[in-house]
PDB file of C-alpha atoms and ligand atoms in Angstrom:
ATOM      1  CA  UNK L 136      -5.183 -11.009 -12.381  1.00 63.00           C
ATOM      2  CA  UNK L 137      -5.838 -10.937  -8.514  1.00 86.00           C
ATOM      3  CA  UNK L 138      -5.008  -9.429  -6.205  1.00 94.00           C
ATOM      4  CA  UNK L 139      -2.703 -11.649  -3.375  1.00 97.00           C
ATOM      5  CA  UNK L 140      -4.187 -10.346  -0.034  1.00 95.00           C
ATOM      6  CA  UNK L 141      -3.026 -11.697   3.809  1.00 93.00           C
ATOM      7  CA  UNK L 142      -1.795 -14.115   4.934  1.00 92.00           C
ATOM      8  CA  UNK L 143       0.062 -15.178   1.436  1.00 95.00           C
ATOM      9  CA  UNK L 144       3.451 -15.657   1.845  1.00 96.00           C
ATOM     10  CA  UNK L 145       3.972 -13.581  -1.553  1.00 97.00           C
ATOM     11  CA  UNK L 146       3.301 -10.854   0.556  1.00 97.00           C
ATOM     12  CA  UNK L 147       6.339 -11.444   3.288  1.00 97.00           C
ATOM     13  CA  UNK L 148       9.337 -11.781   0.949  1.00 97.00           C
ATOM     14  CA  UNK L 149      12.223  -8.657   0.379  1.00 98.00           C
ATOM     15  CA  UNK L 150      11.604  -8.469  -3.419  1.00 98.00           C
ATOM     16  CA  UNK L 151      14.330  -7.968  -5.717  1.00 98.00           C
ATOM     17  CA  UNK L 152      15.867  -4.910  -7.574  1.00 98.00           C
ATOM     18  CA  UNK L 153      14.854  -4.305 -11.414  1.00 98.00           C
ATOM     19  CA  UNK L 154      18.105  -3.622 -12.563  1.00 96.00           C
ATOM     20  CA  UNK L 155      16.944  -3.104 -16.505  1.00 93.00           C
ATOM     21  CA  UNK L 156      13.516  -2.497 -17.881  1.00 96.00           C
ATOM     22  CA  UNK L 157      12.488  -4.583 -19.815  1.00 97.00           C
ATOM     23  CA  UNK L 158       8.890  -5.898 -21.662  1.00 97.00           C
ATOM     24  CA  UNK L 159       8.371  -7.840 -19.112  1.00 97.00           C
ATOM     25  CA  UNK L 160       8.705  -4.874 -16.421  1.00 98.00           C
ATOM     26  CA  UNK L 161       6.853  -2.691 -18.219  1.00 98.00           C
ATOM     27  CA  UNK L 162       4.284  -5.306 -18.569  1.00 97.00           C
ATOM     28  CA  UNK L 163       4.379  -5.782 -14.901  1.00 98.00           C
ATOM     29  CA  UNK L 164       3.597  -1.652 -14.243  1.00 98.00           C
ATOM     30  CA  UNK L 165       0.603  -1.910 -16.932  1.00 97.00           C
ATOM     31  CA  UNK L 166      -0.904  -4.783 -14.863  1.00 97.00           C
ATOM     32  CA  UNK L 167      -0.520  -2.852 -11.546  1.00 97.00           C
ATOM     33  CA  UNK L 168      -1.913   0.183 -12.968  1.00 97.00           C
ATOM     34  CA  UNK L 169      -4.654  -1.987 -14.609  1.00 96.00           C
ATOM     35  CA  UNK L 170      -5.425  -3.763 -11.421  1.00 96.00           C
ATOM     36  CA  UNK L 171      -5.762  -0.661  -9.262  1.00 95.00           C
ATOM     37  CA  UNK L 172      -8.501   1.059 -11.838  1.00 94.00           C
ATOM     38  CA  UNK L 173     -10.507  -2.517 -11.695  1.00 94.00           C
ATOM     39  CA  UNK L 174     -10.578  -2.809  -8.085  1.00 91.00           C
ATOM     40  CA  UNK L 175     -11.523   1.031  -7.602  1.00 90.00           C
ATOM     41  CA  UNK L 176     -14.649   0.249  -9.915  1.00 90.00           C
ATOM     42  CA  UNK L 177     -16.113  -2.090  -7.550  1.00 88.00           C
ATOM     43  CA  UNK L 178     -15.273   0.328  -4.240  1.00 87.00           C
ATOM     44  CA  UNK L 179     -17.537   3.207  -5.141  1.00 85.00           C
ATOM     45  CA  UNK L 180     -16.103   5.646  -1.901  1.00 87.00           C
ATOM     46  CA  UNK L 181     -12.259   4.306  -1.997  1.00 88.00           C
ATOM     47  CA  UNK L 182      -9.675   5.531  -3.980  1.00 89.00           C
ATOM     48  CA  UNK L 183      -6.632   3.467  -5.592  1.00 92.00           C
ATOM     49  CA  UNK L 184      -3.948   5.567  -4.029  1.00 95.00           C
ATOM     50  CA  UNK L 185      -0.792   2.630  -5.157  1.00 97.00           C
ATOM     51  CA  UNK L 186       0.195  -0.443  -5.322  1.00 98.00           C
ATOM     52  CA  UNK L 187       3.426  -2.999  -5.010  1.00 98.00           C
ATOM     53  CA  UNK L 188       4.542  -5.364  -7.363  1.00 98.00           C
ATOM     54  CA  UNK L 189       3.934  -8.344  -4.121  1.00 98.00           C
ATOM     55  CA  UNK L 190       0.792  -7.451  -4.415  1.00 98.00           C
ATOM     56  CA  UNK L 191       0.209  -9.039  -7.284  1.00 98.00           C
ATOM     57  CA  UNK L 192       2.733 -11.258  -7.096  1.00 97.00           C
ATOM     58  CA  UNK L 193       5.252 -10.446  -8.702  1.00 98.00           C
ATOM     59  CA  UNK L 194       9.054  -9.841  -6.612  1.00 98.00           C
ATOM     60  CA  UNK L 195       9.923  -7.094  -7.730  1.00 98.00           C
ATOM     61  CA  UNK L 196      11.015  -3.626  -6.490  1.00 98.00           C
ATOM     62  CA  UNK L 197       8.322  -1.934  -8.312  1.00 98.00           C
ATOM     63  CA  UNK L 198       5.923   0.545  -7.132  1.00 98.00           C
ATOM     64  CA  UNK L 199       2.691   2.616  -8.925  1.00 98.00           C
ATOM     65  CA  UNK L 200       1.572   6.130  -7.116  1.00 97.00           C
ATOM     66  CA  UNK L 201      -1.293   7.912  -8.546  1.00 96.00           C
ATOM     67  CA  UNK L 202      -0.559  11.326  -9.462  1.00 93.00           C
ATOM     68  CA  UNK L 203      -3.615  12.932  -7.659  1.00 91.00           C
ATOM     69  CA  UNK L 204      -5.392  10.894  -4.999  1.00 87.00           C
ATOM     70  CA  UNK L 205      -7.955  13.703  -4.919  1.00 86.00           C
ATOM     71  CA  UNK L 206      -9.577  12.773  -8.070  1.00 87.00           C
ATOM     72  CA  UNK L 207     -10.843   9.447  -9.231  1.00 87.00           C
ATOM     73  CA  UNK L 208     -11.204  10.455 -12.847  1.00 90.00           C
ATOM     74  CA  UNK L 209      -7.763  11.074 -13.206  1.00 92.00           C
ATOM     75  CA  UNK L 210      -6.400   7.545 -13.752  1.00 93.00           C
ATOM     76  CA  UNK L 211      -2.575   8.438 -14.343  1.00 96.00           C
ATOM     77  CA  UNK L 212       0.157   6.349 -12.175  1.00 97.00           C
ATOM     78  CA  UNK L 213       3.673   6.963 -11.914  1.00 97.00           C
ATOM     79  CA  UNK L 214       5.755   3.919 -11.980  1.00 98.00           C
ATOM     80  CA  UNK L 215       8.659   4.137  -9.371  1.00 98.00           C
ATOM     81  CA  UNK L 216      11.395   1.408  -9.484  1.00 98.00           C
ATOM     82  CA  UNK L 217      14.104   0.582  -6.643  1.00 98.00           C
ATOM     83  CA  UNK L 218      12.392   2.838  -4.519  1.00 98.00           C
ATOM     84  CA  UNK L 219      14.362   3.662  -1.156  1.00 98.00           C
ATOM     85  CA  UNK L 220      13.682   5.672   2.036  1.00 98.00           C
ATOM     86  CA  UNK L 221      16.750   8.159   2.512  1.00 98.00           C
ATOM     87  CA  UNK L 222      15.441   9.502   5.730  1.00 97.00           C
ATOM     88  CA  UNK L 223      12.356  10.216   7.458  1.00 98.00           C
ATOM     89  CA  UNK L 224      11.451  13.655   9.265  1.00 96.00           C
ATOM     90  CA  UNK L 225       8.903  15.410  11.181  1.00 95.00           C
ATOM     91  CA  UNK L 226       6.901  14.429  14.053  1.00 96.00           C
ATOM     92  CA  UNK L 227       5.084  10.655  13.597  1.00 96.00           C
ATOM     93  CA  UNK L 228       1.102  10.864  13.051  1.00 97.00           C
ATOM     94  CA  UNK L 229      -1.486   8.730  13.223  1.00 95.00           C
ATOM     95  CA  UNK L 230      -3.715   8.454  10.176  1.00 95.00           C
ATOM     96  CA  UNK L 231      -5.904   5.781   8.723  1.00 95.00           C
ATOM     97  CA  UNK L 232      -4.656   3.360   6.141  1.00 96.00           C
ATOM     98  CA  UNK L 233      -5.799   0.635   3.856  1.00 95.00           C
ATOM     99  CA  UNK L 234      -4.589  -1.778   1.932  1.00 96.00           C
ATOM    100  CA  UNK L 235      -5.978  -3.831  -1.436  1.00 95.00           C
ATOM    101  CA  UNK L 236      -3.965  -6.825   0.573  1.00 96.00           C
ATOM    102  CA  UNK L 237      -5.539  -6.347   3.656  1.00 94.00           C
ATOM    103  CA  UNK L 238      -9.650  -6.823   2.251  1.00 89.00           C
ATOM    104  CA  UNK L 239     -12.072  -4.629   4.081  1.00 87.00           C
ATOM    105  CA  UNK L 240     -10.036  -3.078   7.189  1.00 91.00           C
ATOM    106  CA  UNK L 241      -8.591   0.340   7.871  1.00 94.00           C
ATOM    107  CA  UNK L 242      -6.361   1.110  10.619  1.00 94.00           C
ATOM    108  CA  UNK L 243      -4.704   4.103  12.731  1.00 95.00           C
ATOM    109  CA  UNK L 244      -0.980   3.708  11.479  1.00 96.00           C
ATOM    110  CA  UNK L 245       1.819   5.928  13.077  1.00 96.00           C
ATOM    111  CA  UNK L 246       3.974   7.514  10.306  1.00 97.00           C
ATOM    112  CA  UNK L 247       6.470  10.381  10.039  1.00 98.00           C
ATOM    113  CA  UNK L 248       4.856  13.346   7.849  1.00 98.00           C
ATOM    114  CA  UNK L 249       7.738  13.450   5.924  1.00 98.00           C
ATOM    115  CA  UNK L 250       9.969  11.374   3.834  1.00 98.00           C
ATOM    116  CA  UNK L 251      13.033  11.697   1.385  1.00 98.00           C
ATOM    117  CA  UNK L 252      13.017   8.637  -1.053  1.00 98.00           C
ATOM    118  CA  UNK L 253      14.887   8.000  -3.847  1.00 98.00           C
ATOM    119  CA  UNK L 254      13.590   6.316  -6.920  1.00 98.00           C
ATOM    120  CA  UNK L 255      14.321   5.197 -10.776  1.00 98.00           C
ATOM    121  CA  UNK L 256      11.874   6.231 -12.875  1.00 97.00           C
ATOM    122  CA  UNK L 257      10.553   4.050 -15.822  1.00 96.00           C
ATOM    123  CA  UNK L 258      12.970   5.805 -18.495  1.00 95.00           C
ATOM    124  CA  UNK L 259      15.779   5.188 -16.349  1.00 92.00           C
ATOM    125  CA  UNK L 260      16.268   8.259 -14.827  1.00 96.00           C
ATOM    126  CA  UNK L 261      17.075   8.614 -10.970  1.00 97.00           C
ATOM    127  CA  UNK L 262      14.126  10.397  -9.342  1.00 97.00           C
ATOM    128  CA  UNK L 263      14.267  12.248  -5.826  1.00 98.00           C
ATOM    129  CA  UNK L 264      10.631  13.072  -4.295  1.00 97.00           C
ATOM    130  CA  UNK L 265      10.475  15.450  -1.276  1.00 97.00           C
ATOM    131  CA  UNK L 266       7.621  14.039   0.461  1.00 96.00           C
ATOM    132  CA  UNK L 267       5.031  15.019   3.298  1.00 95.00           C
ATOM    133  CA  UNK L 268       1.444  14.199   4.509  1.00 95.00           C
ATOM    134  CA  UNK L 269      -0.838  11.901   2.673  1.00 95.00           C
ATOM    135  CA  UNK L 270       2.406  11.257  -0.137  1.00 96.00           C
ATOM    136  CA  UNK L 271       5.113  10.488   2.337  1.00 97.00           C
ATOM    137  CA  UNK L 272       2.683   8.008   4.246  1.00 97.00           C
ATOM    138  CA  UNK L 273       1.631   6.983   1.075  1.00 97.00           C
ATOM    139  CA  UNK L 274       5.211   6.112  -0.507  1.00 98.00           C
ATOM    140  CA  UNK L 275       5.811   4.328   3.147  1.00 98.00           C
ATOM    141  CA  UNK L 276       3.619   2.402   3.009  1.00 98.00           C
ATOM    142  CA  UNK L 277       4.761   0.955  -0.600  1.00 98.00           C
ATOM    143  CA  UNK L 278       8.261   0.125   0.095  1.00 98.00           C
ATOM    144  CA  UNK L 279       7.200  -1.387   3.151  1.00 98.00           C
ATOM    145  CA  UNK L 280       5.296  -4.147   0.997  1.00 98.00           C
ATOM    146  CA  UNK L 281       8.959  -4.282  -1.473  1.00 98.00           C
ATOM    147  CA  UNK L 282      10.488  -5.394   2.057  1.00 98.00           C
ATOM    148  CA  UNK L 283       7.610  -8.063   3.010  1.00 98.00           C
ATOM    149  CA  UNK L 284       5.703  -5.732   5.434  1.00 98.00           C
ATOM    150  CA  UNK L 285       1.849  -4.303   6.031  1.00 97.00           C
ATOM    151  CA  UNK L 286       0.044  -1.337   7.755  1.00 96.00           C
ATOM    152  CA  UNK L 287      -1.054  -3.977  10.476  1.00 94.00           C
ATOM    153  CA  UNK L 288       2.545  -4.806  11.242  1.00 93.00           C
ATOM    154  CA  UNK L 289       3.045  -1.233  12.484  1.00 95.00           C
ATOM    155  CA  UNK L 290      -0.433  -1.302  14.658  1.00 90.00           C
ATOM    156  CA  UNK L 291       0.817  -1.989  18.503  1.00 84.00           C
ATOM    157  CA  UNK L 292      -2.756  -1.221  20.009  1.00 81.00           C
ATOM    158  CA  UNK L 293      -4.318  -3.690  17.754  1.00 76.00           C
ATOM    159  CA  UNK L 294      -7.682  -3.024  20.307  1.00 81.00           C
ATOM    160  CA  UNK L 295      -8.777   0.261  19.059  1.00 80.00           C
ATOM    161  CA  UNK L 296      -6.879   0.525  15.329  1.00 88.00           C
ATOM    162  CA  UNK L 297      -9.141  -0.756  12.788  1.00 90.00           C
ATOM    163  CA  UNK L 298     -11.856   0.343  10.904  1.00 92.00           C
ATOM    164  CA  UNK L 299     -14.274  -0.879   8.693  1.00 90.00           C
ATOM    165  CA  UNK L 300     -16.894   0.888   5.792  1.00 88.00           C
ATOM    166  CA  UNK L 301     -20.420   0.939   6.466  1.00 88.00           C
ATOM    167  CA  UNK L 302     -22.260   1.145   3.628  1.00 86.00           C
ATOM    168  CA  UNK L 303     -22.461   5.106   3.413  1.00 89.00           C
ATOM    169  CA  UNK L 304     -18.658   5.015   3.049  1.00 87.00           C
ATOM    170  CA  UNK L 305     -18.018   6.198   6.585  1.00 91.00           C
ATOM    171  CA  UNK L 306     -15.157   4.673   8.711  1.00 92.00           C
ATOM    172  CA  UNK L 307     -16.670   3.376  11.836  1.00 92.00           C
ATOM    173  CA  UNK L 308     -14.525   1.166  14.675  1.00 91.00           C
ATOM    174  CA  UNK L 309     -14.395  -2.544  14.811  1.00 90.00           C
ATOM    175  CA  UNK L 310     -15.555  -4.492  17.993  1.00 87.00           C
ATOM    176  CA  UNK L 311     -12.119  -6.305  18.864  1.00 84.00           C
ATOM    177  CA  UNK L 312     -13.499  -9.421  20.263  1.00 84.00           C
ATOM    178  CA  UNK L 313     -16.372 -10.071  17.634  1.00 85.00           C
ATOM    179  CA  UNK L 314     -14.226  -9.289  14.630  1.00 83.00           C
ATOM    180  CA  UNK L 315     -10.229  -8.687  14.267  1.00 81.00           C
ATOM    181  CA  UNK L 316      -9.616 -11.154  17.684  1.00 78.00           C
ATOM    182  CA  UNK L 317     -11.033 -14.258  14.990  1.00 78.00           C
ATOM    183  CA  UNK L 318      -9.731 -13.512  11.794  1.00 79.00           C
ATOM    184  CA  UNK L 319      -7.276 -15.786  11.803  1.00 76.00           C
ATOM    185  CA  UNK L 320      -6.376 -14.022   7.878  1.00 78.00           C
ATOM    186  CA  UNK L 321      -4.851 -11.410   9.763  1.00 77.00           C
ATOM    187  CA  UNK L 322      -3.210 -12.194  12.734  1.00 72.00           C
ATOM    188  CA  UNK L 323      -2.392 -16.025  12.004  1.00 68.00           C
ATOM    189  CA  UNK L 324      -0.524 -16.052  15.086  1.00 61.00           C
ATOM    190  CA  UNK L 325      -2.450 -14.503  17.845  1.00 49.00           C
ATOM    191  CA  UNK L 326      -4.606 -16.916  19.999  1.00 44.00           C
TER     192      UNK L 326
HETATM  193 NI1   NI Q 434      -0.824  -1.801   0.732  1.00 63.24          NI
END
């Protein structure tokens, strides 16, 4: 399994509502879940926070979290189906945020620190998750991918947003012009 990363056009569609689970859903979640501990062992100072069913593929309105992004040896995802925003709240931040899609960038995305969203859970049971900080931005950022969007789509300032790892793990800023302004990957229609 790969990971689909920009520009695929897998990654730009409004995926569709699971409306029963099935093997083949619950198939889908194992994959996800699979995928994010795989990638995770070859990024020794990143952390699989989630993941979206586009991302590998698949168009469906499925999303994994991890229950505590705090601690790598604790491998447990929660599945989230049909996930929706209810409302936002709270003032909008800017925080970094990565992407498995988006290979080797960070960037400083403006979120609200908070976020109502309503869910199915695996079992079939209607979940609602009071969210704020790292989670809400977190749980944003997923449903944005069910709806065909990235991190980089919310970046206006695209001159001082992104970040890269140097190879002590540390975030350090991109040079515009030598780097982001030629990768054609991820702005396929800027000059
Ligand atoms: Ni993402």
């Amino acid at each position: 399994m790969n990971i689909v990363t920009t520009p695929d056009p897998r990654l730009r569609i409004k995926c569709k509502k699971v409306n029963h689970v099935d093997d083949e859903i619950r198939e889908m979640v194992d994959n996800m879940i699979q995928n994010c501990l795989d990638w995770e062992k070859e990024h020794k100072f990143e952390i699989s926070a989630a993941l979206a069913a586009p991302q590998l593929g698949y168009d469906r309105r499925i999303i994994v979290v991890r229950e505590d992004t705090e601690d790598k040896n604790n491998a447990t995802f929660i599945p989230l189906l049909n996930p929706e925003v209810i409302k936002t709240e709270g003032k909008t931040v800017y925080d970094y945020e990565g992407c498995l899609s988006v290979p080797s960038y960070y960037g400083m995305v403006p979120r609200p620190t908070k976020a109502r969203i309503k869910a199915q859970t695996i079992d079939g049971q209607e979940v609602r998750i009071k969210a704020d900080g790292f989670l809400a931005r977190t749980l944003l950022h997923e449903i944005d991918h069910l709806n065909g969007i990235l991190f980089i789509d919310h970046i206006k300032d695209v001159k001082d947003a992104f970040y890269r790892l140097n190879d002590k793990g540390d975030l350090v800023p991109v040079d515009y012009d030598k780097d982001i302004a030629n990768n054609k990957d991820l702005f396929p229609d800027e000059d």
